Amino acid sequence: MVSTSSANDLARREKINERMKILQDLVPGCNKVIGKALVLDKIINYIQSLQRQVEFLSMKLEAVNSRLSMNPTIDGFSSKDHPL
């Protein structure tokens, strides 16, 4: 007979493994990595990369919006004709 503590530990480990599999499926190339620590490292690096991309794209969008507000007509089109 399995003790309640052992059953709880098994259920917790299974839930962790399920969540790890979900994360691995979300991160490109992560299914090729073996070991939870290396998988987590790959996931962390991927998320940090996404954060940097968001910051870069936000700055680009801000620059475009700034140009549009300074020059409302570009190539004969009003900025109101092209909502962002």
mmCIF file of N, CA and C in Angstrom:
data_model
loop_
_atom_site.group_PDB
_atom_site.id
_atom_site.type_symbol
_atom_site.label_atom_id
_atom_site.label_comp_id
_atom_site.label_asym_id
_atom_site.label_seq_id
_atom_site.Cartn_x
_atom_site.Cartn_y
_atom_site.Cartn_z
ATOM 1 N N MET A 1 0.841 -1.187 0.000
ATOM 2 C CA MET A 1 0.000 0.000 0.000
ATOM 3 C C MET A 1 0.884 1.247 0.000
ATOM 4 N N VAL A 2 0.520 2.222 -0.799
ATOM 5 C CA VAL A 2 1.279 3.466 -0.920
ATOM 6 C C VAL A 2 0.762 4.449 0.115
ATOM 7 N N SER A 3 1.692 5.081 0.836
ATOM 8 C CA SER A 3 1.281 6.051 1.843
ATOM 9 C C SER A 3 0.729 7.294 1.176
ATOM 10 N N THR A 4 -0.056 8.041 1.942
ATOM 11 C CA THR A 4 -0.634 9.285 1.427
ATOM 12 C C THR A 4 0.456 10.253 1.018
ATOM 13 N N SER A 5 1.528 10.312 1.803
ATOM 14 C CA SER A 5 2.643 11.211 1.497
ATOM 15 C C SER A 5 3.286 10.833 0.173
ATOM 16 N N SER A 6 3.502 9.533 -0.039
ATOM 17 C CA SER A 6 4.109 9.071 -1.289
ATOM 18 C C SER A 6 3.184 9.344 -2.463
ATOM 19 N N ALA A 7 1.889 9.140 -2.277
ATOM 20 C CA ALA A 7 0.920 9.404 -3.338
ATOM 21 C C ALA A 7 0.889 10.894 -3.678
ATOM 22 N N ASN A 8 0.946 11.742 -2.669
ATOM 23 C CA ASN A 8 0.978 13.192 -2.888
ATOM 24 C C ASN A 8 2.243 13.611 -3.626
ATOM 25 N N ASP A 9 3.376 13.011 -3.232
ATOM 26 C CA ASP A 9 4.640 13.319 -3.908
ATOM 27 C C ASP A 9 4.599 12.886 -5.371
ATOM 28 N N LEU A 10 4.040 11.718 -5.618
ATOM 29 C CA LEU A 10 3.934 11.218 -6.984
ATOM 30 C C LEU A 10 3.035 12.132 -7.821
ATOM 31 N N ALA A 11 1.911 12.533 -7.271
ATOM 32 C CA ALA A 11 0.989 13.430 -7.984
ATOM 33 C C ALA A 11 1.661 14.768 -8.273
ATOM 34 N N ARG A 12 2.412 15.292 -7.302
ATOM 35 C CA ARG A 12 3.121 16.561 -7.481
ATOM 36 C C ARG A 12 4.170 16.435 -8.581
ATOM 37 N N ARG A 13 4.936 15.341 -8.585
ATOM 38 C CA ARG A 13 5.963 15.131 -9.616
ATOM 39 C C ARG A 13 5.333 14.986 -11.004
ATOM 40 N N GLU A 14 4.208 14.279 -11.069
ATOM 41 C CA GLU A 14 3.522 14.121 -12.351
ATOM 42 C C GLU A 14 3.034 15.471 -12.880
ATOM 43 N N LYS A 15 2.513 16.297 -11.982
ATOM 44 C CA LYS A 15 2.037 17.629 -12.385
ATOM 45 C C LYS A 15 3.207 18.483 -12.872
ATOM 46 N N ILE A 16 4.323 18.422 -12.175
ATOM 47 C CA ILE A 16 5.523 19.164 -12.592
ATOM 48 C C ILE A 16 5.976 18.683 -13.965
ATOM 49 N N ASN A 17 6.006 17.374 -14.168
ATOM 50 C CA ASN A 17 6.428 16.830 -15.462
ATOM 51 C C ASN A 17 5.489 17.256 -16.584
ATOM 52 N N GLU A 18 4.189 17.295 -16.315
ATOM 53 C CA GLU A 18 3.223 17.764 -17.307
ATOM 54 C C GLU A 18 3.479 19.221 -17.682
ATOM 55 N N ARG A 19 3.731 20.045 -16.667
ATOM 56 C CA ARG A 19 3.987 21.469 -16.912
ATOM 57 C C ARG A 19 5.299 21.681 -17.662
ATOM 58 N N MET A 20 6.306 20.872 -17.315
ATOM 59 C CA MET A 20 7.588 20.961 -18.019
ATOM 60 C C MET A 20 7.396 20.609 -19.492
ATOM 61 N N LYS A 21 6.592 19.602 -19.777
ATOM 62 C CA LYS A 21 6.325 19.197 -21.165
ATOM 63 C C LYS A 21 5.627 20.322 -21.915
ATOM 64 N N ILE A 22 4.674 20.992 -21.269
ATOM 65 C CA ILE A 22 3.984 22.125 -21.905
ATOM 66 C C ILE A 22 4.991 23.222 -22.250
ATOM 67 N N LEU A 23 5.868 23.553 -21.297
ATOM 68 C CA LEU A 23 6.889 24.575 -21.555
ATOM 69 C C LEU A 23 7.831 24.157 -22.677
ATOM 70 N N GLN A 24 8.241 22.893 -22.671
ATOM 71 C CA GLN A 24 9.137 22.411 -23.720
ATOM 72 C C GLN A 24 8.491 22.532 -25.094
ATOM 73 N N ASP A 25 7.199 22.279 -25.172
ATOM 74 C CA ASP A 25 6.497 22.382 -26.449
ATOM 75 C C ASP A 25 6.382 23.831 -26.918
ATOM 76 N N LEU A 26 6.405 24.780 -26.001
ATOM 77 C CA LEU A 26 6.286 26.193 -26.353
ATOM 78 C C LEU A 26 7.602 26.795 -26.849
ATOM 79 N N VAL A 27 8.727 26.243 -26.416
ATOM 80 C CA VAL A 27 10.039 26.823 -26.726
ATOM 81 C C VAL A 27 10.693 26.037 -27.863
ATOM 82 N N PRO A 28 11.002 26.704 -28.967
ATOM 83 C CA PRO A 28 11.623 26.016 -30.106
ATOM 84 C C PRO A 28 12.934 25.339 -29.716
ATOM 85 N N GLY A 29 13.083 24.076 -30.138
ATOM 86 C CA GLY A 29 14.312 23.329 -29.895
ATOM 87 C C GLY A 29 14.462 22.784 -28.496
ATOM 88 N N CYS A 30 13.497 23.047 -27.649
ATOM 89 C CA CYS A 30 13.614 22.639 -26.248
ATOM 90 C C CYS A 30 13.395 21.145 -26.055
ATOM 91 N N ASN A 31 12.696 20.511 -26.976
ATOM 92 C CA ASN A 31 12.454 19.071 -26.859
ATOM 93 C C ASN A 31 13.726 18.249 -27.049
ATOM 94 N N LYS A 32 14.763 18.885 -27.610
ATOM 95 C CA LYS A 32 16.025 18.184 -27.846
ATOM 96 C C LYS A 32 16.928 18.222 -26.615
ATOM 97 N N VAL A 33 16.564 19.030 -25.633
ATOM 98 C CA VAL A 33 17.387 19.213 -24.438
ATOM 99 C C VAL A 33 16.987 18.168 -23.399
ATOM 100 N N ILE A 34 18.000 17.587 -22.754
ATOM 101 C CA ILE A 34 17.734 16.566 -21.739
ATOM 102 C C ILE A 34 18.136 17.101 -20.368
ATOM 103 N N GLY A 35 17.292 16.869 -19.384
ATOM 104 C CA GLY A 35 17.560 17.308 -18.018
ATOM 105 C C GLY A 35 16.773 18.555 -17.682
ATOM 106 N N LYS A 36 16.125 18.514 -16.546
ATOM 107 C CA LYS A 36 15.244 19.629 -16.166
ATOM 108 C C LYS A 36 15.999 20.946 -16.029
ATOM 109 N N ALA A 37 17.179 20.921 -15.464
ATOM 110 C CA ALA A 37 17.939 22.160 -15.281
ATOM 111 C C ALA A 37 18.282 22.785 -16.631
ATOM 112 N N LEU A 38 18.704 21.961 -17.597
ATOM 113 C CA LEU A 38 19.046 22.486 -18.925
ATOM 114 C C LEU A 38 17.800 22.964 -19.658
ATOM 115 N N VAL A 39 16.696 22.250 -19.486
ATOM 116 C CA VAL A 39 15.437 22.678 -20.099
ATOM 117 C C VAL A 39 15.035 24.040 -19.544
ATOM 118 N N LEU A 40 15.096 24.188 -18.229
ATOM 119 C CA LEU A 40 14.741 25.470 -17.605
ATOM 120 C C LEU A 40 15.672 26.578 -18.066
ATOM 121 N N ASP A 41 16.965 26.289 -18.207
ATOM 122 C CA ASP A 41 17.908 27.290 -18.724
ATOM 123 C C ASP A 41 17.505 27.737 -20.125
ATOM 124 N N LYS A 42 17.159 26.779 -20.970
ATOM 125 C CA LYS A 42 16.756 27.097 -22.347
ATOM 126 C C LYS A 42 15.482 27.939 -22.346
ATOM 127 N N ILE A 43 14.540 27.599 -21.495
ATOM 128 C CA ILE A 43 13.281 28.349 -21.406
ATOM 129 C C ILE A 43 13.548 29.774 -20.928
ATOM 130 N N ILE A 44 14.376 29.913 -19.905
ATOM 131 C CA ILE A 44 14.718 31.243 -19.379
ATOM 132 C C ILE A 44 15.380 32.082 -20.464
ATOM 133 N N ASN A 45 16.341 31.502 -21.176
ATOM 134 C CA ASN A 45 17.029 32.239 -22.249
ATOM 135 C C ASN A 45 16.059 32.660 -23.344
ATOM 136 N N TYR A 46 15.127 31.781 -23.672
ATOM 137 C CA TYR A 46 14.138 32.089 -24.706
ATOM 138 C C TYR A 46 13.239 33.241 -24.275
ATOM 139 N N ILE A 47 12.780 33.212 -23.043
ATOM 140 C CA ILE A 47 11.912 34.278 -22.532
ATOM 141 C C ILE A 47 12.672 35.599 -22.479
ATOM 142 N N GLN A 48 13.931 35.560 -22.057
ATOM 143 C CA GLN A 48 14.734 36.783 -22.050
ATOM 144 C C GLN A 48 14.910 37.328 -23.467
ATOM 145 N N SER A 49 15.096 36.438 -24.437
ATOM 146 C CA SER A 49 15.203 36.847 -25.832
ATOM 147 C C SER A 49 13.906 37.508 -26.296
ATOM 148 N N LEU A 50 12.769 36.923 -25.929
ATOM 149 C CA LEU A 50 11.479 37.522 -26.283
ATOM 150 C C LEU A 50 11.315 38.898 -25.643
ATOM 151 N N GLN A 51 11.762 39.038 -24.399
ATOM 152 C CA GLN A 51 11.682 40.338 -23.726
ATOM 153 C C GLN A 51 12.505 41.383 -24.469
ATOM 154 N N ARG A 52 13.702 41.009 -24.902
ATOM 155 C CA ARG A 52 14.553 41.947 -25.656
ATOM 156 C C ARG A 52 13.888 42.324 -26.983
ATOM 157 N N GLN A 53 13.259 41.351 -27.640
ATOM 158 C CA GLN A 53 12.571 41.640 -28.901
ATOM 159 C C GLN A 53 11.404 42.604 -28.681
ATOM 160 N N VAL A 54 10.665 42.403 -27.612
ATOM 161 C CA VAL A 54 9.545 43.296 -27.298
ATOM 162 C C VAL A 54 10.059 44.713 -27.055
ATOM 163 N N GLU A 55 11.140 44.836 -26.285
ATOM 164 C CA GLU A 55 11.716 46.153 -26.015
ATOM 165 C C GLU A 55 12.160 46.821 -27.317
ATOM 166 N N PHE A 56 12.831 46.071 -28.197
ATOM 167 C CA PHE A 56 13.306 46.606 -29.463
ATOM 168 C C PHE A 56 12.134 47.063 -30.335
ATOM 169 N N LEU A 57 11.130 46.203 -30.457
ATOM 170 C CA LEU A 57 9.977 46.549 -31.289
ATOM 171 C C LEU A 57 9.188 47.715 -30.704
ATOM 172 N N SER A 58 9.134 47.811 -29.390
ATOM 173 C CA SER A 58 8.465 48.950 -28.754
ATOM 174 C C SER A 58 9.182 50.249 -29.083
ATOM 175 N N MET A 59 10.515 50.213 -29.062
ATOM 176 C CA MET A 59 11.287 51.409 -29.409
ATOM 177 C C MET A 59 11.079 51.781 -30.872
ATOM 178 N N LYS A 60 11.053 50.771 -31.753
ATOM 179 C CA LYS A 60 10.811 51.040 -33.175
ATOM 180 C C LYS A 60 9.428 51.652 -33.371
ATOM 181 N N LEU A 61 8.421 51.107 -32.709
ATOM 182 C CA LEU A 61 7.064 51.624 -32.826
ATOM 183 C C LEU A 61 6.986 53.056 -32.312
ATOM 184 N N GLU A 62 7.671 53.314 -31.210
ATOM 185 C CA GLU A 62 7.697 54.668 -30.657
ATOM 186 C C GLU A 62 8.329 55.639 -31.652
ATOM 187 N N ALA A 63 9.399 55.204 -32.318
ATOM 188 C CA ALA A 63 10.061 56.059 -33.300
ATOM 189 C C ALA A 63 9.142 56.332 -34.483
ATOM 190 N N VAL A 64 8.440 55.319 -34.951
ATOM 191 C CA VAL A 64 7.509 55.500 -36.068
ATOM 192 C C VAL A 64 6.388 56.441 -35.667
ATOM 193 N N ASN A 65 5.822 56.227 -34.497
ATOM 194 C CA ASN A 65 4.742 57.101 -34.022
ATOM 195 C C ASN A 65 5.224 58.537 -33.866
ATOM 196 N N SER A 66 6.455 58.697 -33.413
ATOM 197 C CA SER A 66 7.028 60.030 -33.253
ATOM 198 C C SER A 66 7.160 60.717 -34.607
ATOM 199 N N ARG A 67 7.632 59.970 -35.614
ATOM 200 C CA ARG A 67 7.757 60.540 -36.956
ATOM 201 C C ARG A 67 6.403 60.915 -37.520
ATOM 202 N N LEU A 68 5.408 60.058 -37.296
ATOM 203 C CA LEU A 68 4.070 60.340 -37.808
ATOM 204 C C LEU A 68 3.463 61.576 -37.143
ATOM 205 N N SER A 69 3.730 61.738 -35.855
ATOM 206 C CA SER A 69 3.165 62.901 -35.170
ATOM 207 C C SER A 69 3.861 64.193 -35.601
ATOM 208 N N MET A 70 5.151 64.109 -35.984
ATOM 209 C CA MET A 70 5.866 65.284 -36.460
ATOM 210 C C MET A 70 5.502 65.619 -37.898
ATOM 211 N N ASN A 71 5.229 64.595 -38.694
ATOM 212 C CA ASN A 71 4.921 64.778 -40.105
ATOM 213 C C ASN A 71 3.655 63.973 -40.417
ATOM 214 N N PRO A 72 2.494 64.580 -40.218
ATOM 215 C CA PRO A 72 1.247 63.827 -40.354
ATOM 216 C C PRO A 72 0.957 63.337 -41.757
ATOM 217 N N THR A 73 1.622 63.887 -42.768
ATOM 218 C CA THR A 73 1.409 63.379 -44.126
ATOM 219 C C THR A 73 2.723 62.842 -44.654
ATOM 220 N N ILE A 74 2.729 61.551 -44.905
ATOM 221 C CA ILE A 74 3.900 60.903 -45.485
ATOM 222 C C ILE A 74 3.437 60.254 -46.775
ATOM 223 N N ASP A 75 4.118 60.543 -47.870
ATOM 224 C CA ASP A 75 3.745 60.017 -49.189
ATOM 225 C C ASP A 75 2.300 60.349 -49.542
ATOM 226 N N GLY A 76 1.820 61.515 -49.107
ATOM 227 C CA GLY A 76 0.485 61.938 -49.468
ATOM 228 C C GLY A 76 -0.631 61.316 -48.649
ATOM 229 N N PHE A 77 -0.309 60.496 -47.675
ATOM 230 C CA PHE A 77 -1.325 59.869 -46.837
ATOM 231 C C PHE A 77 -1.290 60.491 -45.449
ATOM 232 N N SER A 78 -2.430 60.694 -44.930
ATOM 233 C CA SER A 78 -2.529 61.205 -43.570
ATOM 234 C C SER A 78 -2.336 60.046 -42.603
ATOM 235 N N SER A 79 -1.730 60.298 -41.437
ATOM 236 C CA SER A 79 -1.532 59.241 -40.453
ATOM 237 C C SER A 79 -2.864 58.675 -39.988
ATOM 238 N N LYS A 80 -3.938 59.456 -40.080
ATOM 239 C CA LYS A 80 -5.239 58.943 -39.678
ATOM 240 C C LYS A 80 -5.769 57.905 -40.671
ATOM 241 N N ASP A 81 -5.204 57.906 -41.908
ATOM 242 C CA ASP A 81 -5.601 56.913 -42.909
ATOM 243 C C ASP A 81 -4.975 55.557 -42.625
ATOM 244 N N HIS A 82 -3.921 55.534 -41.827
ATOM 245 C CA HIS A 82 -3.198 54.289 -41.529
ATOM 246 C C HIS A 82 -3.092 54.118 -40.026
ATOM 247 N N PRO A 83 -4.142 53.670 -39.360
ATOM 248 C CA PRO A 83 -4.045 53.488 -37.909
ATOM 249 C C PRO A 83 -3.064 52.380 -37.570
ATOM 250 N N LEU A 84 -2.360 52.542 -36.473
ATOM 251 C CA LEU A 84 -1.376 51.530 -36.058
ATOM 252 C C LEU A 84 -1.954 50.543 -35.128
#
